[in-house]
mmCIF file of C-alpha atoms in Angstrom:
data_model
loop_
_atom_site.group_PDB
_atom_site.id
_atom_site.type_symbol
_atom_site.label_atom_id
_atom_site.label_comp_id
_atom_site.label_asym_id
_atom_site.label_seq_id
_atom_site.Cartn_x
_atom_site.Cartn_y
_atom_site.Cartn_z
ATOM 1 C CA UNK Z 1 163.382 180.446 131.280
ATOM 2 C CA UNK Z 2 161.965 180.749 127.768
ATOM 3 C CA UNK Z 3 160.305 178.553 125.787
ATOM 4 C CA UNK Z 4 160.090 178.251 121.741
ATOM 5 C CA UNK Z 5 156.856 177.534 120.955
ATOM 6 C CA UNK Z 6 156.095 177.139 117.456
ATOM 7 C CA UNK Z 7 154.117 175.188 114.908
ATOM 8 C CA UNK Z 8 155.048 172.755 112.499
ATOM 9 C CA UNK Z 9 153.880 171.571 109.396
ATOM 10 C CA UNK Z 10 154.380 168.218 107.101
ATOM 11 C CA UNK Z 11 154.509 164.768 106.926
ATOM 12 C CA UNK Z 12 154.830 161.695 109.194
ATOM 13 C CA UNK Z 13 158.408 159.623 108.276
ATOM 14 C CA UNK Z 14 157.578 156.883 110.290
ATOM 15 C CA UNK Z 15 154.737 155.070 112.540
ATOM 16 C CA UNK Z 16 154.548 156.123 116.359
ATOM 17 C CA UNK Z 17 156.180 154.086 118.662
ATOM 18 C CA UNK Z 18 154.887 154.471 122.589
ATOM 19 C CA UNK Z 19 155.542 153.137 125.983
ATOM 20 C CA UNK Z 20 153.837 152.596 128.760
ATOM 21 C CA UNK Z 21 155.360 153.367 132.307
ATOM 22 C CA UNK Z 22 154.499 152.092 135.516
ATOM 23 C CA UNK Z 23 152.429 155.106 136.647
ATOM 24 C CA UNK Z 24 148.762 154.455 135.332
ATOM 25 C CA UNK Z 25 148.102 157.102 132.355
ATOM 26 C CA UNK Z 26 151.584 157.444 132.077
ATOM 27 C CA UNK Z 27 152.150 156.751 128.129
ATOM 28 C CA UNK Z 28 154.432 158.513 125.890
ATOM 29 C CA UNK Z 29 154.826 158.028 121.724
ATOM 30 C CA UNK Z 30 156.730 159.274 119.220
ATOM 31 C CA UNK Z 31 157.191 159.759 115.657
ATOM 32 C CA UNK Z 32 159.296 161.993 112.995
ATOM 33 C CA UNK Z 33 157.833 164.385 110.583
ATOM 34 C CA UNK Z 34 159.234 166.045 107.912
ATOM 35 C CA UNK Z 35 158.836 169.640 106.690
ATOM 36 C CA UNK Z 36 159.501 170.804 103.021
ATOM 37 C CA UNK Z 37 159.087 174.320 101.393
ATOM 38 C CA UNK Z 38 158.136 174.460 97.720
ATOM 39 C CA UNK Z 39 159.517 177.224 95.628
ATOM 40 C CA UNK Z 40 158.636 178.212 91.879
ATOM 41 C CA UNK Z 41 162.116 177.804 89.530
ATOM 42 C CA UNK Z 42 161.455 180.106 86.930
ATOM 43 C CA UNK Z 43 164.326 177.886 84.699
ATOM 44 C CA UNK Z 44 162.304 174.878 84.690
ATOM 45 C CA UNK Z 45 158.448 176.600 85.008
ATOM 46 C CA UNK Z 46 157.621 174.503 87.601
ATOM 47 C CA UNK Z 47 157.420 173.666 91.788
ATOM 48 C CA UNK Z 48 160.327 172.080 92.787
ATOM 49 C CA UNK Z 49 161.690 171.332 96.876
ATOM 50 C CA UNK Z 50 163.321 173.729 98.880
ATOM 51 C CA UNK Z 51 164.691 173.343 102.446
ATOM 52 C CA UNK Z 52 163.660 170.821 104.559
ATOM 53 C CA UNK Z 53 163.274 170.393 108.242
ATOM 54 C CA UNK Z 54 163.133 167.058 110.176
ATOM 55 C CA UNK Z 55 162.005 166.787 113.603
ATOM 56 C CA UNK Z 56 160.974 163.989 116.487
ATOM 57 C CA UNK Z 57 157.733 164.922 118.072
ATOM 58 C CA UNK Z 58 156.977 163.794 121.239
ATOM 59 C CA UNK Z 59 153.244 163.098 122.758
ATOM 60 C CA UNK Z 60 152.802 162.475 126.362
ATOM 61 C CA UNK Z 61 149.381 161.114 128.029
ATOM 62 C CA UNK Z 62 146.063 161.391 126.663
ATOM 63 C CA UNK Z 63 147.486 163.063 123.306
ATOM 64 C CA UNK Z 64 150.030 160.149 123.190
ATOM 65 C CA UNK Z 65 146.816 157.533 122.808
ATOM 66 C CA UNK Z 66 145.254 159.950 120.466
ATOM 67 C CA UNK Z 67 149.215 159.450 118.360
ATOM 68 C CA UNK Z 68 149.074 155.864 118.678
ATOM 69 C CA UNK Z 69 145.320 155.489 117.318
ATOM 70 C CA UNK Z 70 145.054 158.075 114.963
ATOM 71 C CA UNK Z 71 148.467 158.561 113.134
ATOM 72 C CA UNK Z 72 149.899 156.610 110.688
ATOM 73 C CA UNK Z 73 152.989 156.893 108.105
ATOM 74 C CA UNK Z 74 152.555 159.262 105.555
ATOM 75 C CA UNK Z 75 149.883 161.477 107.224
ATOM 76 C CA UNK Z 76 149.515 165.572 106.924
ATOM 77 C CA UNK Z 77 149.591 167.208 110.483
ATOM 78 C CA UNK Z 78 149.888 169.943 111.889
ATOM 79 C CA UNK Z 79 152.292 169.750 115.038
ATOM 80 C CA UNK Z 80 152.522 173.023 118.177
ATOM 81 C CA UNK Z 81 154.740 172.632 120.499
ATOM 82 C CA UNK Z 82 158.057 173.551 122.685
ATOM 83 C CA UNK Z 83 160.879 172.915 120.666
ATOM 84 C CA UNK Z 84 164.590 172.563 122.297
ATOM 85 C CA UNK Z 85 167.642 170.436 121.413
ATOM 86 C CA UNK Z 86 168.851 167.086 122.928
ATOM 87 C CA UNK Z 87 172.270 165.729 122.424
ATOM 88 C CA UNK Z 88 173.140 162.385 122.525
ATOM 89 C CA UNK Z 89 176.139 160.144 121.408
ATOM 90 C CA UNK Z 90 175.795 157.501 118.369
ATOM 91 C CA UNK Z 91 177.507 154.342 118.098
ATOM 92 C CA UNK Z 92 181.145 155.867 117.157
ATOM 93 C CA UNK Z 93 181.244 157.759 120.066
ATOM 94 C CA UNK Z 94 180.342 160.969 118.425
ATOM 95 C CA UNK Z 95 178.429 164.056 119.714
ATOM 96 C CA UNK Z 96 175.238 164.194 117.982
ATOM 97 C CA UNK Z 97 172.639 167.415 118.178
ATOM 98 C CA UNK Z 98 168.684 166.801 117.073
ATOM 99 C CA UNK Z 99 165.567 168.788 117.393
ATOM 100 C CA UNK Z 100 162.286 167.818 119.416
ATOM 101 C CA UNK Z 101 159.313 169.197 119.746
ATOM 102 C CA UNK Z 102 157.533 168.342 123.123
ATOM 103 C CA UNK Z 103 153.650 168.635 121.503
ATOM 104 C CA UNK Z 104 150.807 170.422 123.020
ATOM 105 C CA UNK Z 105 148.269 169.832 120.154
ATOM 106 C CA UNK Z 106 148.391 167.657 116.929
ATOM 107 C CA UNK Z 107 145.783 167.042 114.310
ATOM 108 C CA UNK Z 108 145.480 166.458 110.453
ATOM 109 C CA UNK Z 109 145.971 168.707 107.464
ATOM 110 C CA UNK Z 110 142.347 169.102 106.403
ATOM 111 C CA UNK Z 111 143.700 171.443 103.314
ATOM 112 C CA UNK Z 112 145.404 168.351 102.241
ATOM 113 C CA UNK Z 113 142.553 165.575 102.744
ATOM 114 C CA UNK Z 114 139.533 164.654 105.354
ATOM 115 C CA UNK Z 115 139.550 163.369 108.840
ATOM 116 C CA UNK Z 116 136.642 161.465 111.214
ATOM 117 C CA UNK Z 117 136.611 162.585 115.021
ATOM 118 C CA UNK Z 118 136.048 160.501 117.876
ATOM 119 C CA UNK Z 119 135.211 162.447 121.053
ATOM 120 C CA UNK Z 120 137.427 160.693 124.083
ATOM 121 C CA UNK Z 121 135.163 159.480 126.636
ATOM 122 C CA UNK Z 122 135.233 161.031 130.290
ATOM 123 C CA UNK Z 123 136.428 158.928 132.972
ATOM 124 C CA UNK Z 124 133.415 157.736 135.516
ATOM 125 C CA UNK Z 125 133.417 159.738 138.396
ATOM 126 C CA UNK Z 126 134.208 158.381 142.272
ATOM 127 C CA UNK Z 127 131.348 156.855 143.890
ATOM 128 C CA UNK Z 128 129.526 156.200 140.448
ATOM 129 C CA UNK Z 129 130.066 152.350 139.489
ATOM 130 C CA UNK Z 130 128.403 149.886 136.822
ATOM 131 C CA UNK Z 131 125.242 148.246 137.463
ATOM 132 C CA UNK Z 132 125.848 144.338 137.498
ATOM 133 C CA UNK Z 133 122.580 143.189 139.007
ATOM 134 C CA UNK Z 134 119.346 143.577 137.146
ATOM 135 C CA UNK Z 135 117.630 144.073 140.187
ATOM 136 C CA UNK Z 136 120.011 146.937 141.624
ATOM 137 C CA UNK Z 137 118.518 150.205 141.241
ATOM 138 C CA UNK Z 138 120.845 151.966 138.803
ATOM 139 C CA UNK Z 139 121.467 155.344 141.192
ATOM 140 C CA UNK Z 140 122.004 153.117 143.698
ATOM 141 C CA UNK Z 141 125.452 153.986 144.022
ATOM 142 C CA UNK Z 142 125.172 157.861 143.347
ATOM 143 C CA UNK Z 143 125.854 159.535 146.824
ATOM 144 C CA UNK Z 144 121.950 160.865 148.601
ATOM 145 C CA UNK Z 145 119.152 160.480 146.450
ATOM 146 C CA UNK Z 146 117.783 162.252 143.327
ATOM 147 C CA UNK Z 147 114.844 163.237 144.583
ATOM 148 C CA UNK Z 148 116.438 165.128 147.519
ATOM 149 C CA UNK Z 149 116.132 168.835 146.435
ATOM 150 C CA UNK Z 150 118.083 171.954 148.032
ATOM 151 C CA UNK Z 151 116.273 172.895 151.233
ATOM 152 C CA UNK Z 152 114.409 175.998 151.069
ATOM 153 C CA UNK Z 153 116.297 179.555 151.931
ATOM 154 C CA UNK Z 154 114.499 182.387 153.641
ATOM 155 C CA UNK Z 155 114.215 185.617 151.849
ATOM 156 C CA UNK Z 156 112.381 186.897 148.675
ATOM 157 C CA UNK Z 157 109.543 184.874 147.810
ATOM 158 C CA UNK Z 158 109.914 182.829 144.253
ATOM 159 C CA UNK Z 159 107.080 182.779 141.745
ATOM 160 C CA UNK Z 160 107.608 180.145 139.471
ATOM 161 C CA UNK Z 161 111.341 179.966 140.216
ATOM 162 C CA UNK Z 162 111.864 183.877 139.618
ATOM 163 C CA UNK Z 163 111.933 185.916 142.517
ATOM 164 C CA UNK Z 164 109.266 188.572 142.715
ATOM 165 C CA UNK Z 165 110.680 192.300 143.159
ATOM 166 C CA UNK Z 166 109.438 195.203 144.945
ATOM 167 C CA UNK Z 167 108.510 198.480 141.829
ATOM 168 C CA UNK Z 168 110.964 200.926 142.927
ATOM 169 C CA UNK Z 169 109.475 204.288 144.335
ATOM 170 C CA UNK Z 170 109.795 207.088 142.547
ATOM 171 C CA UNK Z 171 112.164 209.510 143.347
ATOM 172 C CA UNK Z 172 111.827 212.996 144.118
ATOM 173 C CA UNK Z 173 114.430 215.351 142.611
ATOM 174 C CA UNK Z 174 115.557 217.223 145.284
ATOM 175 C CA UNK Z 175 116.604 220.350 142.956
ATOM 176 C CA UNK Z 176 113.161 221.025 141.853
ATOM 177 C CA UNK Z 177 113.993 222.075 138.602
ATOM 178 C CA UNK Z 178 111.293 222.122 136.398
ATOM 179 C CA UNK Z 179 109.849 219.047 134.017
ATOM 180 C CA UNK Z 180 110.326 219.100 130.050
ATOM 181 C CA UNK Z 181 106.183 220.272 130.312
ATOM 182 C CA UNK Z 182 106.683 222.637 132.416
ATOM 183 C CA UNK Z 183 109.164 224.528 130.269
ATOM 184 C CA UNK Z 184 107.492 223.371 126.585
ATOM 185 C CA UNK Z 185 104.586 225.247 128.362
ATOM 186 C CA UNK Z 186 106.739 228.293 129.415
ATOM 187 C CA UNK Z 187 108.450 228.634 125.756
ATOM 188 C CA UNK Z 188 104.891 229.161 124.330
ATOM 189 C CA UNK Z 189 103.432 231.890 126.796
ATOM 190 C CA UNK Z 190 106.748 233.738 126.282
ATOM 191 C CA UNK Z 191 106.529 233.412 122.416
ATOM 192 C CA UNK Z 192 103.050 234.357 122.649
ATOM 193 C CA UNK Z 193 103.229 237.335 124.518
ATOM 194 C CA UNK Z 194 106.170 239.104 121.834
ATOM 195 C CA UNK Z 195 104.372 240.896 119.258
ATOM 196 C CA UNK Z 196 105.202 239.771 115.526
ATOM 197 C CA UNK Z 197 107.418 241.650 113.612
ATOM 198 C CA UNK Z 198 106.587 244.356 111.234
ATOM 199 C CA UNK Z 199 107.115 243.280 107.898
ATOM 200 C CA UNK Z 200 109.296 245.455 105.415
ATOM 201 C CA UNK Z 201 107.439 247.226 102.794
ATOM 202 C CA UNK Z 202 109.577 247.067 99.193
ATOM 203 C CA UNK Z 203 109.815 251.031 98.327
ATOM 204 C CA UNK Z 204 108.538 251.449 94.402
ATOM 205 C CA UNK Z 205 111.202 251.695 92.004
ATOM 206 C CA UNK Z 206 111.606 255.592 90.226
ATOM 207 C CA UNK Z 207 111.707 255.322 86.457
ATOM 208 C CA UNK Z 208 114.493 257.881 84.943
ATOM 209 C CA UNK Z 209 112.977 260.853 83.386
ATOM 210 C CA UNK Z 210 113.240 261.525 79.656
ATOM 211 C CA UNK Z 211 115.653 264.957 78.661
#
């Protein structure tokens, strides 16, 4: 009902090993990696290994060929995937417990060193094959023909592939309130009309009289 999802970092323990089933693209690999925290021990001034976590990642399909090309013993990589328990008996007879992760994305540690990408290829579409005679045209095989363009729709005119629009009429406003003009205009016959204000005369200061 719920999945664990989580990511995974450290180190490959040994090389991929794959298999291919009957069903075509059906290819699954897998390969351990091992995860180690580093702590600082303030006795000894220096990095030393904490705890360590070993787990068997599994790759199914398209990832799986990117596994079996691309990783090798000893690499950095970065691991997300589902992670859930399988149990399983050993050669004694005894119950054994280990943890897989069922990948959804790997790639390299690029803090840890550098990496070269190859893009996969797309698979050739139906109805598009390889051209063996010289003399074949090449679209040949491509369904219709290149040169076959979508009829023409009616409707709007196009003018150099954009339609042409119609200006929009302007629109009345039905309230009939008055334009910005119109009141700017109004605002400075009112102002004009008021008379200015009287200004305030300063009343001459009385000396004191001698005794």
């Amino acid at each position: 009902m719920f999945d664990t999802n989580l990511v995974v970092v450290g180190n490959v323990l040994a090389a991929p090993e794959w298999r291919r089933f009957e069903e075509p693209g059906s290819v699954v690999a897998n390969f351990r990696i091992a995860s180690t925290a580093r702590r600082f021990d303030r006795e000894s001034n220096q990095w030393v290994d904490g705890n360590s976590l070993r787990v068997r990642v599994t790759a199914w399909r398209r990832l799986a060929e990117g596994v079996i090309s691309s990783i090798s013993v000893g690499d950095p990589v970065i691991v997300y995937g589902r992670l859930h328990t399988r149990d399983w008996k050993d050669d004694n007879g005894n119950n054994r417990i280990s943890y897989e992760i069922e990948a959804s994305s790997i790639g390299h540690d690029l803090a840890r060193g550098q990496s070269a990408f190859t893009r996969n290829t797309s698979a050739t579409p139906p109805g598009v094959g390889f051209v063996d005679d010289p003399g074949e045209e090449p679209f040949a095989a491509l369904p219709g023909s290149l040169g076959d363009s979508e009829p023409e729709r009616d409707g709007v005119p196009e003018r150099d592939g954009v339609p042409e629009l119609e200006a929009p009429a302007p629109v009345e406003d039905p309230s009939g309130s008055p334009s910005d003009e119109e009141i700017a205009l109004e605002v400075e016959r009112l102002t004009a009309d008021q008379p200015a204000p009287a200004r305030r005369t300063r009343r001459p200061r009385k000396e004191p009289v001698a005794a």
